Amino acid sequence: MVEAAAIAMRSSGPVQLVWSREDDLQHDHFRAAGFHLLRGGLDARGDVVAWHDHFVGFGRGGPIDPHLGQEFPAPWVADCTVEQSAIDCGVPMGAWRAPHANVSAWVVQSFVDELAHAAKQDPLAFRLALLGDRKEMRPGGFFSRQGVYQVERMRRVLQAVAEKASGVAPCPAARRRASRSTQATAAMSPRWPR
């Protein structure tokens, strides 16, 4: 962006700067690797009563991911712990052609699938029960800066995806789990465009 601004200041017309693939890979941020250690607790009814996400990744001091823990279901769980550990790295890293949620949503929603399996519940029914019956939710504490979750919208998106997927031929169980997790991304991220 700075390079385009510098060129535009010396030009009399609009500027479009396009890096070559080689320049892009040498000078842009790299997508950081990371590792989530997720733990959850279920009560006798199969409800989520504890959530722990410890993310380890590369960074340069401070939080690696300021959005970590803000996605469903963390704000819904009363006993919620979200931690980060950074491994110092001199390589510039950051988001790479995608929003934050494209990585963490898959990890988190796959774990929600695992909790649903442990509770012997359908993953969709498990998510809908976890959402509860409120129309919106204002997260508190660490999550207060996030804004308002439109819970009713989240519920409608999950139900619409399930309805659309009902006519699709069954696929292998592993792929089915990943598909459910990925399709839940739009509903579960409050930052998704409205």
CSV table of C-alpha atoms in Angstrom, one decimal:
chain,number,residue,atom,x,y,z
A,1,MET,CA,0.0,0.0,0.0
A,2,VAL,CA,2.8,2.4,0.8
A,3,GLU,CA,4.5,1.6,-2.5
A,4,ALA,CA,1.2,2.4,-4.4
A,5,ALA,CA,0.8,5.7,-2.5
A,6,ALA,CA,4.4,6.7,-3.3
A,7,ILE,CA,3.8,6.0,-7.0
A,8,ALA,CA,0.4,7.8,-7.0
A,9,MET,CA,2.0,10.9,-5.6
A,10,ARG,CA,4.2,11.1,-8.6
A,11,SER,CA,1.5,10.2,-11.1
A,12,SER,CA,-1.2,12.3,-12.7
A,13,GLY,CA,-3.7,9.4,-12.9
A,14,PRO,CA,-5.0,6.4,-11.1
A,15,VAL,CA,-2.4,3.8,-10.1
A,16,GLN,CA,-2.9,0.0,-9.9
A,17,LEU,CA,0.1,-1.8,-8.4
A,18,VAL,CA,0.3,-5.5,-8.9
A,19,TRP,CA,3.2,-7.5,-7.5
A,20,SER,CA,4.6,-10.5,-9.4
A,21,ARG,CA,4.1,-13.8,-7.6
A,22,GLU,CA,7.9,-13.8,-6.8
A,23,ASP,CA,7.7,-10.3,-5.3
A,24,ASP,CA,4.5,-11.3,-3.4
A,25,LEU,CA,6.2,-14.3,-1.8
A,26,GLN,CA,9.4,-12.4,-1.0
A,27,HIS,CA,7.9,-9.2,0.5
A,28,ASP,CA,4.4,-10.0,1.8
A,29,HIS,CA,3.5,-11.5,5.2
A,30,PHE,CA,3.7,-15.2,5.5
A,31,ARG,CA,0.7,-17.2,6.9
A,32,ALA,CA,1.8,-18.2,10.4
A,33,ALA,CA,1.6,-21.8,11.5
A,34,GLY,CA,-0.1,-22.6,14.8
A,35,PHE,CA,-1.4,-25.3,17.1
A,36,HIS,CA,-4.6,-25.3,19.2
A,37,LEU,CA,-4.9,-27.5,22.3
A,38,LEU,CA,-8.6,-27.7,22.9
A,39,ARG,CA,-10.3,-29.2,25.9
A,40,GLY,CA,-14.0,-29.3,26.7
A,41,GLY,CA,-16.2,-30.5,29.5
A,42,LEU,CA,-19.7,-31.9,29.3
A,43,ASP,CA,-22.2,-32.4,32.1
A,44,ALA,CA,-24.4,-35.5,32.5
A,45,ARG,CA,-27.0,-34.0,30.0
A,46,GLY,CA,-24.3,-33.5,27.4
A,47,ASP,CA,-24.2,-29.7,27.7
A,48,VAL,CA,-20.9,-27.9,27.3
A,49,VAL,CA,-19.8,-26.6,30.8
A,50,ALA,CA,-16.1,-26.0,30.2
A,51,TRP,CA,-14.0,-24.7,27.3
A,52,HIS,CA,-10.2,-24.4,27.1
A,53,ASP,CA,-8.3,-23.3,24.0
A,54,HIS,CA,-4.6,-22.8,24.2
A,55,PHE,CA,-3.1,-21.5,20.9
A,56,VAL,CA,0.6,-21.7,20.3
A,57,GLY,CA,1.9,-19.9,17.3
A,58,PHE,CA,4.6,-17.7,15.8
A,59,GLY,CA,4.6,-14.0,16.7
A,60,ARG,CA,6.6,-10.9,17.8
A,61,GLY,CA,5.5,-10.1,21.3
A,62,GLY,CA,1.9,-9.4,22.4
A,63,PRO,CA,-1.1,-11.5,21.4
A,64,ILE,CA,-0.6,-13.6,18.3
A,65,ASP,CA,-4.3,-13.5,17.4
A,66,PRO,CA,-6.4,-10.8,19.0
A,67,HIS,CA,-9.6,-12.5,17.8
A,68,LEU,CA,-8.8,-15.8,19.4
A,69,GLY,CA,-11.6,-17.1,21.5
A,70,GLN,CA,-14.2,-14.6,20.3
A,71,GLU,CA,-16.0,-17.1,18.0
A,72,PHE,CA,-18.8,-19.5,18.9
A,73,PRO,CA,-19.0,-21.3,21.3
A,74,ALA,CA,-16.4,-19.7,23.6
A,75,PRO,CA,-18.6,-16.8,24.8
A,76,TRP,CA,-21.5,-19.1,25.5
A,77,VAL,CA,-19.5,-21.2,28.0
A,78,ALA,CA,-19.4,-19.9,31.5
A,79,ASP,CA,-16.1,-21.7,32.4
A,80,CYS,CA,-14.1,-20.5,29.4
A,81,THR,CA,-10.3,-20.1,29.3
A,82,VAL,CA,-8.5,-18.9,26.2
A,83,GLU,CA,-4.7,-18.6,26.2
A,84,GLN,CA,-1.9,-17.9,23.7
A,85,SER,CA,1.8,-18.7,23.7
A,86,ALA,CA,4.0,-17.0,21.1
A,87,ILE,CA,7.2,-18.5,19.7
A,88,ASP,CA,9.5,-15.6,18.7
A,89,CYS,CA,10.1,-15.5,15.0
A,90,GLY,CA,11.8,-12.8,12.8
A,91,VAL,CA,9.7,-13.6,9.7
A,92,PRO,CA,6.9,-11.2,9.1
A,93,MET,CA,3.6,-13.0,9.5
A,94,GLY,CA,-0.1,-12.1,9.2
A,95,ALA,CA,-3.3,-12.8,7.5
A,96,TRP,CA,-2.8,-14.0,3.9
A,97,ARG,CA,-5.5,-13.5,1.4
A,98,ALA,CA,-8.2,-14.6,3.8
A,99,PRO,CA,-10.0,-13.5,6.9
A,100,HIS,CA,-9.0,-14.7,10.3
A,101,ALA,CA,-11.9,-17.1,10.7
A,102,ASN,CA,-10.9,-19.3,7.8
A,103,VAL,CA,-8.4,-21.1,10.0
A,104,SER,CA,-9.7,-20.9,13.5
A,105,ALA,CA,-13.3,-21.6,12.6
A,106,TRP,CA,-12.4,-24.9,11.1
A,107,VAL,CA,-10.4,-25.9,14.2
A,108,VAL,CA,-13.0,-24.7,16.7
A,109,GLN,CA,-16.0,-26.1,14.8
A,110,SER,CA,-14.3,-29.5,14.3
A,111,PHE,CA,-13.9,-29.6,18.1
A,112,VAL,CA,-17.6,-28.8,18.5
A,113,ASP,CA,-18.3,-31.8,16.3
A,114,GLU,CA,-16.1,-33.9,18.6
A,115,LEU,CA,-18.0,-32.6,21.7
A,116,ALA,CA,-21.3,-33.4,20.0
A,117,HIS,CA,-20.0,-36.9,19.3
A,118,ALA,CA,-18.9,-37.4,22.9
A,119,ALA,CA,-22.4,-36.2,24.0
A,120,LYS,CA,-24.0,-38.7,21.6
A,121,GLN,CA,-25.9,-35.8,19.9
A,122,ASP,CA,-26.3,-34.7,16.3
A,123,PRO,CA,-23.8,-31.9,15.6
A,124,LEU,CA,-26.5,-29.5,14.3
A,125,ALA,CA,-28.9,-30.2,17.3
A,126,PHE,CA,-25.9,-29.8,19.6
A,127,ARG,CA,-25.0,-26.3,18.2
A,128,LEU,CA,-28.7,-25.2,18.2
A,129,ALA,CA,-29.0,-26.2,21.9
A,130,LEU,CA,-25.8,-24.4,22.7
A,131,LEU,CA,-27.1,-21.2,21.0
A,132,GLY,CA,-30.1,-21.3,23.3
A,133,ASP,CA,-33.3,-19.3,22.7
A,134,ARG,CA,-32.1,-15.7,22.9
A,135,LYS,CA,-32.2,-13.4,19.9
A,136,GLU,CA,-28.8,-11.8,20.4
A,137,MET,CA,-26.0,-12.0,22.9
A,138,ARG,CA,-23.5,-9.3,24.1
A,139,PRO,CA,-20.4,-11.1,25.2
A,140,GLY,CA,-18.9,-9.9,28.5
A,141,GLY,CA,-15.4,-9.7,29.9
A,142,PHE,CA,-12.7,-10.5,27.3
A,143,PHE,CA,-15.3,-10.7,24.6
A,144,SER,CA,-17.0,-7.4,25.3
A,145,ARG,CA,-15.2,-5.6,22.5
A,146,GLN,CA,-16.6,-8.0,20.0
A,147,GLY,CA,-20.0,-6.5,19.6
A,148,VAL,CA,-23.3,-8.2,19.4
A,149,TYR,CA,-23.9,-11.8,18.2
A,150,GLN,CA,-27.1,-12.1,16.2
A,151,VAL,CA,-28.1,-15.4,17.6
A,152,GLU,CA,-31.3,-15.7,15.7
A,153,ARG,CA,-29.4,-15.2,12.5
A,154,MET,CA,-26.8,-17.8,13.5
A,155,ARG,CA,-29.6,-20.3,14.1
A,156,ARG,CA,-31.3,-19.5,10.8
A,157,VAL,CA,-28.0,-20.0,8.9
A,158,LEU,CA,-27.3,-23.3,10.5
A,159,GLN,CA,-30.9,-24.5,9.8
A,160,ALA,CA,-30.7,-23.3,6.2
A,161,VAL,CA,-27.4,-25.1,5.6
A,162,ALA,CA,-28.8,-28.3,7.1
A,163,GLU,CA,-31.9,-28.0,4.9
A,164,LYS,CA,-29.9,-27.4,1.7
A,165,ALA,CA,-27.5,-30.3,2.6
A,166,SER,CA,-30.4,-32.7,3.2
A,167,GLY,CA,-30.8,-33.4,-0.5
A,168,VAL,CA,-27.1,-34.0,-1.1
A,169,ALA,CA,-25.9,-37.6,-1.4
A,170,PRO,CA,-24.2,-38.9,1.7
A,171,CYS,CA,-20.4,-38.6,1.8
A,172,PRO,CA,-17.8,-40.4,4.0
A,173,ALA,CA,-18.0,-39.5,7.7
A,174,ALA,CA,-14.7,-37.7,7.9
A,175,ARG,CA,-15.6,-35.4,5.0
A,176,ARG,CA,-19.1,-34.9,6.4
A,177,ARG,CA,-17.7,-33.6,9.7
A,178,ALA,CA,-15.3,-31.2,7.9
A,179,SER,CA,-18.1,-30.0,5.7
A,180,ARG,CA,-20.4,-29.2,8.7
A,181,SER,CA,-17.6,-27.4,10.4
A,182,THR,CA,-16.7,-25.3,7.4
A,183,GLN,CA,-20.4,-24.4,6.6
A,184,ALA,CA,-20.9,-23.2,10.1
A,185,THR,CA,-18.2,-20.4,9.7
A,186,ALA,CA,-20.6,-17.7,8.4
A,187,ALA,CA,-23.0,-18.3,11.2
A,188,MET,CA,-20.4,-18.5,14.0
A,189,SER,CA,-18.3,-15.5,13.3
A,190,PRO,CA,-19.8,-12.2,14.5
A,191,ARG,CA,-17.4,-10.3,12.2
A,192,TRP,CA,-19.0,-11.8,9.1
A,193,PRO,CA,-20.6,-9.2,6.8
A,194,ARG,CA,-24.3,-8.7,7.5
